[in-house]
mmCIF file of C-alpha atoms and ligand atoms in Angstrom:
data_model
loop_
_atom_site.group_PDB
_atom_site.id
_atom_site.type_symbol
_atom_site.label_atom_id
_atom_site.label_comp_id
_atom_site.label_asym_id
_atom_site.label_seq_id
_atom_site.Cartn_x
_atom_site.Cartn_y
_atom_site.Cartn_z
ATOM 1 C CA MET A 1 0.000 0.000 0.000
ATOM 2 C CA ASN A 2 1.178 3.536 -0.819
ATOM 3 C CA ASP A 3 1.860 6.149 1.809
ATOM 4 C CA VAL A 4 -1.183 7.660 3.442
ATOM 5 C CA GLN A 5 -1.384 11.456 3.258
ATOM 6 C CA GLU A 6 -3.148 13.373 6.004
ATOM 7 C CA ILE A 7 -4.512 16.875 5.565
ATOM 8 C CA SER A 8 -6.245 18.717 8.373
ATOM 9 C CA VAL A 9 -9.286 20.930 8.005
ATOM 10 C CA ALA A 10 -8.482 23.373 10.790
ATOM 11 C CA LEU A 11 -11.708 24.416 12.501
ATOM 12 C CA GLY A 12 -10.732 24.555 16.177
ATOM 13 C CA THR A 13 -12.541 21.914 18.195
ATOM 14 C CA ARG A 14 -14.307 20.743 15.017
ATOM 15 C CA SER A 15 -11.067 20.175 13.087
ATOM 16 C CA TYR A 16 -10.921 16.901 11.203
ATOM 17 C CA PRO A 17 -8.534 14.842 9.117
ATOM 18 C CA ILE A 18 -8.710 13.987 5.442
ATOM 19 C CA TRP A 19 -6.814 10.747 4.839
ATOM 20 C CA ILE A 20 -5.775 9.873 1.283
ATOM 21 C CA GLY A 21 -4.426 6.414 0.504
ATOM 22 C CA ASP A 22 -4.734 3.283 -1.545
ATOM 23 C CA GLY A 23 -6.703 0.602 0.340
ATOM 24 C CA LEU A 24 -7.801 2.808 3.259
ATOM 25 C CA ILE A 25 -11.269 1.265 3.639
ATOM 26 C CA ALA A 26 -9.692 -2.001 4.716
ATOM 27 C CA GLN A 27 -7.241 -0.150 6.999
ATOM 28 C CA SER A 28 -9.964 0.646 9.466
ATOM 29 C CA GLU A 29 -7.604 0.938 12.443
ATOM 30 C CA ARG A 30 -6.662 4.323 10.967
ATOM 31 C CA TRP A 31 -10.165 5.770 10.946
ATOM 32 C CA ARG A 32 -12.480 3.648 13.118
ATOM 33 C CA ASP A 33 -12.048 5.981 16.124
ATOM 34 C CA SER A 34 -13.828 8.713 14.141
ATOM 35 C CA VAL A 35 -16.991 6.610 14.437
ATOM 36 C CA ARG A 36 -18.343 7.338 17.877
ATOM 37 C CA GLY A 37 -21.390 6.046 19.764
ATOM 38 C CA ARG A 38 -23.185 2.723 19.590
ATOM 39 C CA HIS A 39 -25.330 3.164 16.488
ATOM 40 C CA VAL A 40 -23.928 3.450 12.979
ATOM 41 C CA LEU A 41 -25.992 3.934 9.850
ATOM 42 C CA LEU A 42 -24.139 3.361 6.585
ATOM 43 C CA ILE A 43 -25.697 5.224 3.654
ATOM 44 C CA SER A 44 -24.752 4.253 0.119
ATOM 45 C CA ASP A 45 -26.202 3.779 -3.341
ATOM 46 C CA GLU A 46 -27.098 0.760 -5.424
ATOM 47 C CA ASN A 47 -23.845 0.878 -7.439
ATOM 48 C CA VAL A 48 -21.381 1.491 -4.635
ATOM 49 C CA ALA A 49 -22.871 -0.650 -1.856
ATOM 50 C CA PRO A 50 -22.339 -4.005 -3.616
ATOM 51 C CA LEU A 51 -18.705 -3.074 -4.250
ATOM 52 C CA TYR A 52 -17.564 -1.649 -0.918
ATOM 53 C CA ALA A 53 -20.235 -1.732 1.825
ATOM 54 C CA ALA A 54 -19.328 -5.176 3.186
ATOM 55 C CA GLU A 55 -15.698 -4.108 3.739
ATOM 56 C CA VAL A 56 -16.792 -0.876 5.437
ATOM 57 C CA LEU A 57 -19.300 -2.698 7.655
ATOM 58 C CA LYS A 58 -16.514 -4.975 8.984
ATOM 59 C CA THR A 59 -15.227 -1.887 10.813
ATOM 60 C CA PHE A 60 -18.374 -1.678 12.913
ATOM 61 C CA ASP A 61 -18.257 -5.081 14.593
ATOM 62 C CA ARG A 62 -18.594 -3.386 17.986
ATOM 63 C CA HIS A 63 -21.531 -1.209 16.950
ATOM 64 C CA ALA A 64 -25.205 -1.709 16.204
ATOM 65 C CA ALA A 65 -24.858 -1.067 12.477
ATOM 66 C CA SER A 66 -27.426 -0.831 9.690
ATOM 67 C CA LYS A 67 -27.157 -0.078 5.997
ATOM 68 C CA LEU A 68 -29.460 1.917 3.723
ATOM 69 C CA GLU A 69 -29.107 1.897 -0.061
ATOM 70 C CA PHE A 70 -30.579 4.488 -2.442
ATOM 71 C CA PRO A 71 -30.979 4.526 -6.212
ATOM 72 C CA ALA A 72 -27.883 6.011 -7.839
ATOM 73 C CA GLY A 73 -28.147 9.564 -9.121
ATOM 74 C CA GLU A 74 -29.170 13.113 -8.350
ATOM 75 C CA LEU A 75 -32.850 12.250 -7.748
ATOM 76 C CA SER A 76 -31.839 10.656 -4.449
ATOM 77 C CA LYS A 77 -30.918 14.081 -3.040
ATOM 78 C CA SER A 78 -34.534 14.467 -1.960
ATOM 79 C CA PHE A 79 -36.694 14.953 1.123
ATOM 80 C CA GLU A 80 -38.141 11.511 0.469
ATOM 81 C CA ALA A 81 -34.691 9.915 0.770
ATOM 82 C CA CYS A 82 -34.050 11.987 3.887
ATOM 83 C CA GLU A 83 -37.238 10.700 5.470
ATOM 84 C CA ALA A 84 -36.143 7.136 4.765
ATOM 85 C CA ILE A 85 -32.917 7.862 6.669
ATOM 86 C CA PHE A 86 -34.851 9.327 9.612
ATOM 87 C CA ASP A 87 -37.124 6.265 9.649
ATOM 88 C CA ALA A 88 -34.086 3.962 9.713
ATOM 89 C CA LEU A 89 -32.473 5.960 12.534
ATOM 90 C CA ALA A 90 -35.715 5.870 14.524
ATOM 91 C CA GLU A 91 -36.071 2.144 13.979
ATOM 92 C CA MET A 92 -32.506 1.588 15.232
ATOM 93 C CA GLY A 93 -33.245 3.675 18.321
ATOM 94 C CA ALA A 94 -30.377 5.960 17.309
ATOM 95 C CA SER A 95 -29.681 8.720 19.795
ATOM 96 C CA ARG A 96 -27.496 11.813 19.681
ATOM 97 C CA ASP A 97 -24.270 9.839 19.781
ATOM 98 C CA ALA A 98 -25.056 7.887 16.602
ATOM 99 C CA THR A 99 -22.833 8.234 13.518
ATOM 100 C CA ILE A 100 -23.852 8.307 9.876
ATOM 101 C CA VAL A 101 -21.256 7.031 7.417
ATOM 102 C CA ALA A 102 -21.617 8.193 3.803
ATOM 103 C CA LEU A 103 -20.141 5.751 1.274
ATOM 104 C CA GLY A 104 -20.452 6.972 -2.305
ATOM 105 C CA GLY A 105 -20.300 10.013 -4.522
ATOM 106 C CA GLY A 106 -21.415 13.554 -3.859
ATOM 107 C CA VAL A 107 -25.085 12.636 -3.977
ATOM 108 C CA ILE A 108 -24.754 10.227 -1.062
ATOM 109 C CA GLY A 109 -22.398 12.555 0.835
ATOM 110 C CA ASP A 110 -24.716 15.564 0.505
ATOM 111 C CA LEU A 111 -27.832 13.558 1.393
ATOM 112 C CA ALA A 112 -26.293 11.664 4.323
ATOM 113 C CA GLY A 113 -24.645 14.838 5.619
ATOM 114 C CA PHE A 114 -27.926 16.733 5.524
ATOM 115 C CA ALA A 115 -29.706 13.933 7.382
ATOM 116 C CA ALA A 116 -26.879 13.941 9.959
ATOM 117 C CA ALA A 117 -27.263 17.717 10.353
ATOM 118 C CA CYS A 118 -30.991 17.313 11.058
ATOM 119 C CA TRP A 119 -31.269 14.176 13.187
ATOM 120 C CA MET A 120 -31.589 15.308 16.804
ATOM 121 C CA ARG A 121 -30.241 18.700 15.645
ATOM 122 C CA GLY A 122 -26.965 17.220 14.475
ATOM 123 C CA ILE A 123 -25.067 13.952 14.834
ATOM 124 C CA ALA A 124 -21.614 12.871 13.704
ATOM 125 C CA PHE A 125 -20.879 11.742 10.195
ATOM 126 C CA VAL A 126 -17.927 10.342 8.316
ATOM 127 C CA GLN A 127 -17.370 10.728 4.597
ATOM 128 C CA ILE A 128 -15.993 7.853 2.509
ATOM 129 C CA PRO A 129 -16.087 9.373 -0.978
ATOM 130 C CA THR A 130 -15.841 6.984 -3.923
ATOM 131 C CA THR A 131 -15.987 9.327 -6.941
ATOM 132 C CA LEU A 132 -13.139 11.651 -7.871
ATOM 133 C CA LEU A 133 -15.563 14.569 -7.628
ATOM 134 C CA ALA A 134 -16.514 13.672 -4.065
ATOM 135 C CA MET A 135 -12.869 13.085 -3.101
ATOM 136 C CA VAL A 136 -11.680 16.493 -4.289
ATOM 137 C CA ASP A 137 -14.713 18.584 -3.434
ATOM 138 C CA SER A 138 -18.016 17.477 -1.968
ATOM 139 C CA SER A 139 -16.745 15.340 0.928
ATOM 140 C CA VAL A 140 -14.661 18.224 2.312
ATOM 141 C CA GLY A 141 -16.082 21.374 3.871
ATOM 142 C CA GLY A 142 -19.435 20.399 5.342
ATOM 143 C CA LYS A 143 -21.860 21.645 2.701
ATOM 144 C CA THR A 144 -24.845 19.306 2.796
ATOM 145 C CA ALA A 145 -28.128 19.628 0.933
ATOM 146 C CA VAL A 146 -31.098 18.184 -0.902
ATOM 147 C CA ASN A 147 -32.646 19.500 -4.135
ATOM 148 C CA LEU A 148 -36.023 21.014 -4.929
ATOM 149 C CA PRO A 149 -37.661 20.910 -8.375
ATOM 150 C CA GLN A 150 -36.905 24.666 -8.520
ATOM 151 C CA GLY A 151 -33.164 24.219 -8.120
ATOM 152 C CA LYS A 152 -30.241 22.298 -6.739
ATOM 153 C CA ASN A 153 -29.123 22.353 -3.108
ATOM 154 C CA LEU A 154 -31.820 24.850 -2.128
ATOM 155 C CA VAL A 155 -32.341 23.235 1.278
ATOM 156 C CA GLY A 156 -29.254 22.391 3.262
ATOM 157 C CA ALA A 157 -26.942 23.010 6.180
ATOM 158 C CA PHE A 158 -23.282 23.468 6.980
ATOM 159 C CA HIS A 159 -22.368 20.351 8.937
ATOM 160 C CA GLN A 160 -18.751 19.219 9.037
ATOM 161 C CA PRO A 161 -17.812 15.540 8.947
ATOM 162 C CA ARG A 162 -15.653 13.942 11.676
ATOM 163 C CA ALA A 163 -13.280 12.547 9.078
ATOM 164 C CA VAL A 164 -12.897 12.082 5.331
ATOM 165 C CA VAL A 165 -11.527 8.701 4.302
ATOM 166 C CA ILE A 166 -10.334 8.771 0.672
ATOM 167 C CA ASP A 167 -9.525 5.277 -0.525
ATOM 168 C CA THR A 168 -8.119 5.913 -3.992
ATOM 169 C CA SER A 169 -8.433 2.227 -4.923
ATOM 170 C CA THR A 170 -12.206 2.730 -5.232
ATOM 171 C CA LEU A 171 -11.564 4.805 -8.385
ATOM 172 C CA VAL A 172 -10.754 1.565 -10.216
ATOM 173 C CA THR A 173 -14.465 0.811 -10.621
ATOM 174 C CA LEU A 174 -15.489 4.361 -11.554
ATOM 175 C CA SER A 175 -16.506 4.890 -15.189
ATOM 176 C CA ASP A 176 -14.365 7.081 -17.448
ATOM 177 C CA ARG A 177 -17.224 9.579 -17.792
ATOM 178 C CA GLU A 178 -17.524 9.956 -13.995
ATOM 179 C CA LEU A 179 -13.743 10.271 -13.645
ATOM 180 C CA ARG A 180 -13.722 13.091 -16.193
ATOM 181 C CA SER A 181 -16.592 14.764 -14.349
ATOM 182 C CA GLY A 182 -14.417 14.836 -11.210
ATOM 183 C CA ILE A 183 -11.493 16.219 -13.167
ATOM 184 C CA ALA A 184 -13.594 19.314 -13.912
ATOM 185 C CA GLU A 185 -13.563 20.182 -10.191
ATOM 186 C CA VAL A 186 -9.807 19.506 -10.078
ATOM 187 C CA VAL A 187 -9.295 21.967 -12.954
ATOM 188 C CA LYS A 188 -11.383 24.466 -10.982
ATOM 189 C CA TYR A 189 -8.724 24.663 -8.237
ATOM 190 C CA GLY A 190 -6.083 25.604 -10.785
ATOM 191 C CA ALA A 191 -8.412 28.050 -12.499
ATOM 192 C CA ILE A 192 -9.455 29.964 -9.398
ATOM 193 C CA ALA A 193 -6.272 30.288 -7.378
ATOM 194 C CA ASN A 194 -3.443 28.010 -8.386
ATOM 195 C CA ALA A 195 -1.858 28.849 -11.744
ATOM 196 C CA GLU A 196 1.067 26.511 -11.024
ATOM 197 C CA PHE A 197 -1.328 23.573 -10.570
ATOM 198 C CA PHE A 198 -3.104 24.582 -13.793
ATOM 199 C CA VAL A 199 0.213 24.231 -15.638
ATOM 200 C CA TRP A 200 0.800 20.857 -13.926
ATOM 201 C CA LEU A 201 -2.633 19.718 -15.152
ATOM 202 C CA GLU A 202 -1.791 20.800 -18.704
ATOM 203 C CA ALA A 203 1.397 18.737 -18.500
ATOM 204 C CA ASN A 204 -0.146 15.700 -16.797
ATOM 205 C CA ALA A 205 -3.530 15.408 -18.514
ATOM 206 C CA ASN A 206 -2.643 12.133 -20.202
ATOM 207 C CA ALA A 207 -1.385 10.576 -16.961
ATOM 208 C CA LEU A 208 -4.639 11.494 -15.216
ATOM 209 C CA LEU A 209 -6.757 10.153 -18.051
ATOM 210 C CA ALA A 210 -4.711 6.933 -17.943
ATOM 211 C CA ARG A 211 -5.482 6.772 -14.193
ATOM 212 C CA ASP A 212 -1.838 6.889 -13.184
ATOM 213 C CA ALA A 213 -1.995 6.310 -9.412
ATOM 214 C CA HIS A 214 0.671 8.875 -8.503
ATOM 215 C CA ALA A 215 -0.835 11.565 -10.715
ATOM 216 C CA LEU A 216 -4.301 10.951 -9.283
ATOM 217 C CA ALA A 217 -3.078 10.952 -5.672
ATOM 218 C CA HIS A 218 -1.205 14.206 -6.312
ATOM 219 C CA ALA A 219 -4.231 15.873 -7.925
ATOM 220 C CA ILE A 220 -6.481 14.752 -5.049
ATOM 221 C CA ALA A 221 -4.035 15.949 -2.387
ATOM 222 C CA VAL A 222 -3.475 19.375 -4.005
ATOM 223 C CA SER A 223 -7.233 19.844 -4.405
ATOM 224 C CA CYS A 224 -8.032 18.780 -0.827
ATOM 225 C CA ARG A 225 -5.253 20.950 0.612
ATOM 226 C CA GLN A 226 -6.545 23.965 -1.297
ATOM 227 C CA LYS A 227 -10.141 23.329 -0.260
ATOM 228 C CA ALA A 228 -9.188 22.653 3.379
ATOM 229 C CA GLY A 229 -7.432 26.025 3.492
ATOM 230 C CA VAL A 230 -10.401 27.896 2.081
ATOM 231 C CA VAL A 231 -12.860 26.155 4.437
ATOM 232 C CA ALA A 232 -10.667 26.879 7.458
ATOM 233 C CA ARG A 233 -10.569 30.585 6.538
ATOM 234 C CA ASP A 234 -14.227 30.943 5.519
ATOM 235 C CA GLU A 235 -16.339 28.005 6.669
ATOM 236 C CA THR A 236 -19.755 29.514 5.964
ATOM 237 C CA GLU A 237 -18.957 31.323 2.728
ATOM 238 C CA GLN A 238 -18.915 34.929 3.842
ATOM 239 C CA GLY A 239 -16.261 35.700 1.236
ATOM 240 C CA GLU A 240 -13.393 33.621 -0.165
ATOM 241 C CA ARG A 241 -15.286 30.287 -0.173
ATOM 242 C CA ALA A 242 -17.632 31.642 -2.834
ATOM 243 C CA LEU A 243 -14.691 31.446 -5.265
ATOM 244 C CA LEU A 244 -15.056 27.639 -5.155
ATOM 245 C CA ASN A 245 -18.289 28.225 -7.061
ATOM 246 C CA PHE A 246 -16.476 29.340 -10.227
ATOM 247 C CA GLY A 247 -18.693 28.110 -13.077
ATOM 248 C CA HIS A 248 -21.348 26.859 -10.659
ATOM 249 C CA THR A 249 -24.037 29.522 -11.151
ATOM 250 C CA PHE A 250 -24.106 28.667 -14.842
ATOM 251 C CA GLY A 251 -23.548 24.965 -14.152
ATOM 252 C CA HIS A 252 -26.332 24.544 -11.590
ATOM 253 C CA ALA A 253 -28.747 26.347 -13.906
ATOM 254 C CA LEU A 254 -27.752 24.083 -16.812
ATOM 255 C CA GLU A 255 -28.295 21.000 -14.650
ATOM 256 C CA ALA A 256 -31.740 22.180 -13.547
ATOM 257 C CA VAL A 257 -32.936 23.244 -16.994
ATOM 258 C CA SER A 258 -31.633 20.173 -18.823
ATOM 259 C CA GLY A 259 -33.209 17.940 -16.160
ATOM 260 C CA TYR A 260 -31.143 16.531 -13.287
ATOM 261 C CA GLY A 261 -28.979 13.645 -14.424
ATOM 262 C CA GLN A 262 -28.724 14.607 -18.115
ATOM 263 C CA LEU A 263 -25.452 16.464 -17.627
ATOM 264 C CA LEU A 264 -23.157 15.111 -14.918
ATOM 265 C CA HIS A 265 -22.304 17.715 -12.274
ATOM 266 C CA GLY A 266 -18.698 18.089 -13.421
ATOM 267 C CA GLU A 267 -19.792 18.323 -17.060
ATOM 268 C CA ALA A 268 -22.153 21.171 -16.181
ATOM 269 C CA ILE A 269 -19.355 22.856 -14.217
ATOM 270 C CA ALA A 270 -16.949 22.494 -17.166
ATOM 271 C CA ILE A 271 -19.429 24.328 -19.407
ATOM 272 C CA GLY A 272 -20.120 26.822 -16.612
ATOM 273 C CA MET A 273 -16.417 27.608 -16.113
ATOM 274 C CA CYS A 274 -16.054 28.242 -19.849
ATOM 275 C CA LEU A 275 -19.071 30.556 -19.784
ATOM 276 C CA ALA A 276 -17.663 32.420 -16.768
ATOM 277 C CA ALA A 277 -14.273 32.779 -18.480
ATOM 278 C CA LYS A 278 -15.913 33.904 -21.709
ATOM 279 C CA LEU A 279 -18.039 36.447 -19.829
ATOM 280 C CA SER A 280 -14.904 37.714 -18.050
ATOM 281 C CA ALA A 281 -13.251 38.261 -21.444
ATOM 282 C CA THR A 282 -16.393 39.980 -22.795
ATOM 283 C CA MET A 283 -16.423 42.308 -19.780
ATOM 284 C CA ASN A 284 -12.691 43.024 -20.310
ATOM 285 C CA LEU A 285 -11.818 41.548 -16.926
ATOM 286 C CA ALA A 286 -9.505 38.868 -18.290
ATOM 287 C CA PRO A 287 -7.548 37.994 -21.417
ATOM 288 C CA ARG A 288 -9.357 35.975 -24.051
ATOM 289 C CA GLU A 289 -6.270 33.692 -24.289
ATOM 290 C CA ASP A 290 -6.878 32.442 -20.746
ATOM 291 C CA PHE A 291 -10.414 31.435 -21.742
ATOM 292 C CA ASP A 292 -8.895 29.588 -24.714
ATOM 293 C CA ARG A 293 -6.409 27.760 -22.450
ATOM 294 C CA LEU A 294 -9.136 26.734 -20.024
ATOM 295 C CA ARG A 295 -11.353 25.488 -22.842
ATOM 296 C CA THR A 296 -8.470 23.561 -24.413
ATOM 297 C CA LEU A 297 -7.596 21.875 -21.107
ATOM 298 C CA LEU A 298 -11.208 20.883 -20.426
ATOM 299 C CA ARG A 299 -11.536 19.513 -23.965
ATOM 300 C CA THR A 300 -8.300 17.535 -23.509
ATOM 301 C CA PHE A 301 -10.019 15.892 -20.561
ATOM 302 C CA GLY A 302 -12.981 15.039 -22.810
ATOM 303 C CA LEU A 303 -15.298 17.459 -21.033
ATOM 304 C CA PRO A 304 -18.046 19.470 -22.746
ATOM 305 C CA THR A 305 -17.393 23.195 -23.058
ATOM 306 C CA ASP A 306 -20.493 24.442 -24.905
ATOM 307 C CA ILE A 307 -24.069 24.854 -23.739
ATOM 308 C CA PRO A 308 -26.348 22.126 -25.206
ATOM 309 C CA GLY A 309 -28.109 23.669 -28.217
ATOM 310 C CA SER A 310 -31.543 22.462 -27.129
ATOM 311 C CA LEU A 311 -31.630 24.512 -23.909
ATOM 312 C CA ASP A 312 -33.938 27.520 -23.486
ATOM 313 C CA ILE A 313 -31.633 30.458 -22.639
ATOM 314 C CA GLU A 314 -34.342 32.384 -20.756
ATOM 315 C CA ALA A 315 -35.005 29.316 -18.568
ATOM 316 C CA VAL A 316 -31.269 29.133 -17.786
ATOM 317 C CA ILE A 317 -31.238 32.817 -16.772
ATOM 318 C CA ALA A 318 -34.362 32.312 -14.635
ATOM 319 C CA ALA A 319 -32.630 29.402 -12.858
ATOM 320 C CA MET A 320 -29.527 31.568 -12.328
ATOM 321 C CA ARG A 321 -31.674 34.137 -10.511
ATOM 322 C CA LEU A 322 -32.260 31.511 -7.781
ATOM 323 C CA ASP A 323 -28.545 31.181 -7.040
ATOM 324 C CA LYS A 324 -27.632 31.486 -3.371
ATOM 325 C CA LYS A 325 -24.870 34.013 -4.099
ATOM 326 C CA ASN A 326 -27.333 36.606 -5.408
ATOM 327 C CA ILE A 327 -28.077 39.509 -3.122
ATOM 328 C CA SER A 328 -31.272 41.623 -3.220
ATOM 329 C CA GLY A 329 -32.226 40.174 -6.600
ATOM 330 C CA ARG A 330 -28.901 41.153 -8.222
ATOM 331 C CA LEU A 331 -26.818 38.495 -9.958
ATOM 332 C CA ARG A 332 -23.420 37.902 -8.378
ATOM 333 C CA LEU A 333 -21.061 35.658 -10.266
ATOM 334 C CA ILE A 334 -17.602 34.243 -9.759
ATOM 335 C CA LEU A 335 -15.596 35.509 -12.706
ATOM 336 C CA TRP A 336 -11.816 35.737 -13.147
ATOM 337 C CA ARG A 337 -8.961 38.082 -14.023
ATOM 338 C CA GLY A 338 -7.217 35.155 -15.693
ATOM 339 C CA ILE A 339 -5.872 31.722 -14.742
ATOM 340 C CA GLY A 340 -5.470 31.459 -10.963
ATOM 341 C CA ARG A 341 -7.252 34.741 -10.206
ATOM 342 C CA ALA A 342 -10.990 34.333 -9.596
ATOM 343 C CA GLU A 343 -13.076 37.033 -7.970
ATOM 344 C CA ILE A 344 -16.639 37.812 -6.971
ATOM 345 C CA VAL A 345 -18.392 40.238 -9.317
ATOM 346 C CA GLY A 346 -21.680 41.757 -8.171
ATOM 347 C CA ASP A 347 -24.465 43.162 -10.269
ATOM 348 C CA VAL A 348 -23.636 41.440 -13.558
ATOM 349 C CA ALA A 349 -25.968 42.646 -16.307
ATOM 350 C CA GLU A 350 -28.389 39.993 -17.539
ATOM 351 C CA ASP A 351 -27.815 41.139 -21.101
ATOM 352 C CA ASP A 352 -24.106 40.280 -20.816
ATOM 353 C CA ILE A 353 -25.054 36.836 -19.536
ATOM 354 C CA ARG A 354 -27.615 36.451 -22.343
ATOM 355 C CA GLY A 355 -24.845 37.403 -24.763
ATOM 356 C CA VAL A 356 -22.448 34.604 -23.726
ATOM 357 C CA LEU A 357 -25.257 32.052 -23.444
ATOM 358 C CA SER A 358 -26.431 32.860 -26.977
ATOM 359 C CA ALA A 359 -23.000 33.140 -28.631
ATOM 360 C CA PRO A 360 -22.160 30.165 -30.886
HETATM 361 P P1 NAD B 1 -22.856 10.681 -7.760
HETATM 362 O O1 NAD B 1 -22.832 10.648 -6.309
HETATM 363 O O2 NAD B 1 -24.166 10.611 -8.460
HETATM 364 O O3 NAD B 1 -21.943 9.501 -8.307
HETATM 365 C C1 NAD B 1 -21.801 9.321 -9.677
HETATM 366 C C2 NAD B 1 -22.087 7.871 -10.111
HETATM 367 O O4 NAD B 1 -20.962 7.078 -9.831
HETATM 368 C C3 NAD B 1 -23.262 7.209 -9.418
HETATM 369 O O5 NAD B 1 -23.958 6.428 -10.361
HETATM 370 C C4 NAD B 1 -22.588 6.315 -8.386
HETATM 371 O O6 NAD B 1 -23.371 5.190 -8.074
HETATM 372 C C5 NAD B 1 -21.348 5.917 -9.110
HETATM 373 N N1 NAD B 1 -20.191 5.581 -8.292
HETATM 374 C C6 NAD B 1 -19.741 6.275 -7.225
HETATM 375 N N2 NAD B 1 -18.578 5.760 -6.826
HETATM 376 C C7 NAD B 1 -18.307 4.715 -7.624
HETATM 377 C C8 NAD B 1 -17.228 3.802 -7.703
HETATM 378 N N3 NAD B 1 -16.160 3.894 -6.922
HETATM 379 N N4 NAD B 1 -17.299 2.823 -8.625
HETATM 380 C C9 NAD B 1 -18.364 2.740 -9.462
HETATM 381 N N5 NAD B 1 -19.392 3.600 -9.462
HETATM 382 C C10 NAD B 1 -19.346 4.571 -8.547
HETATM 383 O O7 NAD B 1 -22.152 11.986 -8.360
HETATM 384 P P2 NAD B 1 -20.868 12.849 -7.933
HETATM 385 O O8 NAD B 1 -20.384 13.401 -9.191
HETATM 386 O O9 NAD B 1 -19.951 12.100 -7.056
HETATM 387 O O10 NAD B 1 -21.497 14.013 -7.040
HETATM 388 C C11 NAD B 1 -22.357 14.959 -7.580
HETATM 389 C C12 NAD B 1 -23.111 15.613 -6.453
HETATM 390 O O11 NAD B 1 -22.205 16.251 -5.579
HETATM 391 C C13 NAD B 1 -24.084 16.672 -6.921
HETATM 392 O O12 NAD B 1 -25.294 16.493 -6.252
HETATM 393 C C14 NAD B 1 -23.439 17.973 -6.476
HETATM 394 O O13 NAD B 1 -24.368 18.979 -6.216
HETATM 395 C C15 NAD B 1 -22.722 17.526 -5.236
HETATM 396 N N6 NAD B 1 -21.607 18.390 -4.862
HETATM 397 C C16 NAD B 1 -21.555 18.830 -3.589
HETATM 398 C C17 NAD B 1 -20.512 19.613 -3.163
HETATM 399 C C18 NAD B 1 -20.410 20.017 -1.721
HETATM 400 O O14 NAD B 1 -19.546 20.836 -1.386
HETATM 401 N N7 NAD B 1 -21.222 19.474 -0.843
HETATM 402 C C19 NAD B 1 -19.494 19.964 -4.058
HETATM 403 C C20 NAD B 1 -19.575 19.505 -5.368
HETATM 404 C C21 NAD B 1 -20.633 18.702 -5.759
HETATM 405 N N1 LIG B 2 -18.186 23.101 -3.603
HETATM 406 C C1 LIG B 2 -18.154 24.431 -3.145
HETATM 407 C C2 LIG B 2 -17.926 24.546 -1.673
HETATM 408 O O1 LIG B 2 -17.753 23.573 -0.987
HETATM 409 O O2 LIG B 2 -17.955 25.620 -1.168
#
């Protein structure tokens, strides 16, 4: 087994470790102490549970443990799924010292985390992310949520996990399309604040696509370290953390309007980052060449960079108006000054947005 890397999310008494290593699920002696209390509920989905749940459950031989499996996909981030979790916790007799363990991608992590935030006003949870996207983004930082038909993540809570256990060997079973979706969030870290990492990604794209273990572990560690720093400085997104949403206002709107599940989250974010970079160039905030470099890198990774032609532009703009970053009805977007230099821009004119959405 390779070395295990440990990164801390520094939040005072709520600080927690992110462990990154090959084969970590089976190395439960490293992380089992993060699971406190008598009751453990393992939440997973129908694809991931058959692959990894049995190994995870071995860790809980001293607990009263149960497992709940949901259909794979965005539709499981729902109140209905949440209710099923509450029913299971009630049936177990779970009290305040119970722990929820999320085993899966961002859908399972967000859903399980939200349920953990709500049950008895907040119980412990541990993230075991199994998609690249969840490893580099959603499992870290405590954003939890479910969706409404009107938009993604509209109901949620900040609730930090006790630990994040990243077993990179689980990526072996992930499809190429899902891997590429996660790479979009990796590119985001370079785009918003780490020009050096952006250059590394340009140089190592083929190694990542070939699933080179060292390249993947490096990309995961750089991403987690960057996110851990941002979360430690701005846990509840009063400022800097909003930069992590580069491309997301466009992306979330594209996901909602195209129908959840049509575009993968990372695919929507890849298109959204291109739109944000194009808008930045249109508004003379950033050089057009940096937009070209971003688009080229995303295309090298096999990610989409253009808005699907069938989408109704006005519906996309309407969905963007629901974004949580907006203030007093004014659109606030994360744009950039160029690679590695994202910033919050308030009061963006809808006509400018319409312009980049409509441009061929
Ligand atoms: P996902 O959870 O739907 O997983 C993608 C697919 O991969 C699913 O079909 C799943 O069953 C399958 N899968 C997962 N791990 C696997 C493995 N190791 N082997 C084989 N199949 C596997 O999608 P995702 O891309 O991981 O997450 C997207 C979600 O994350 C969205 O809901 C998004 O809003 C959320 N998100 C949250 C945050 C946050 O900060 N909380 C950040 C980014 C994204
Ligand atoms: N994924 C954005 C954030 O965690 O803030």
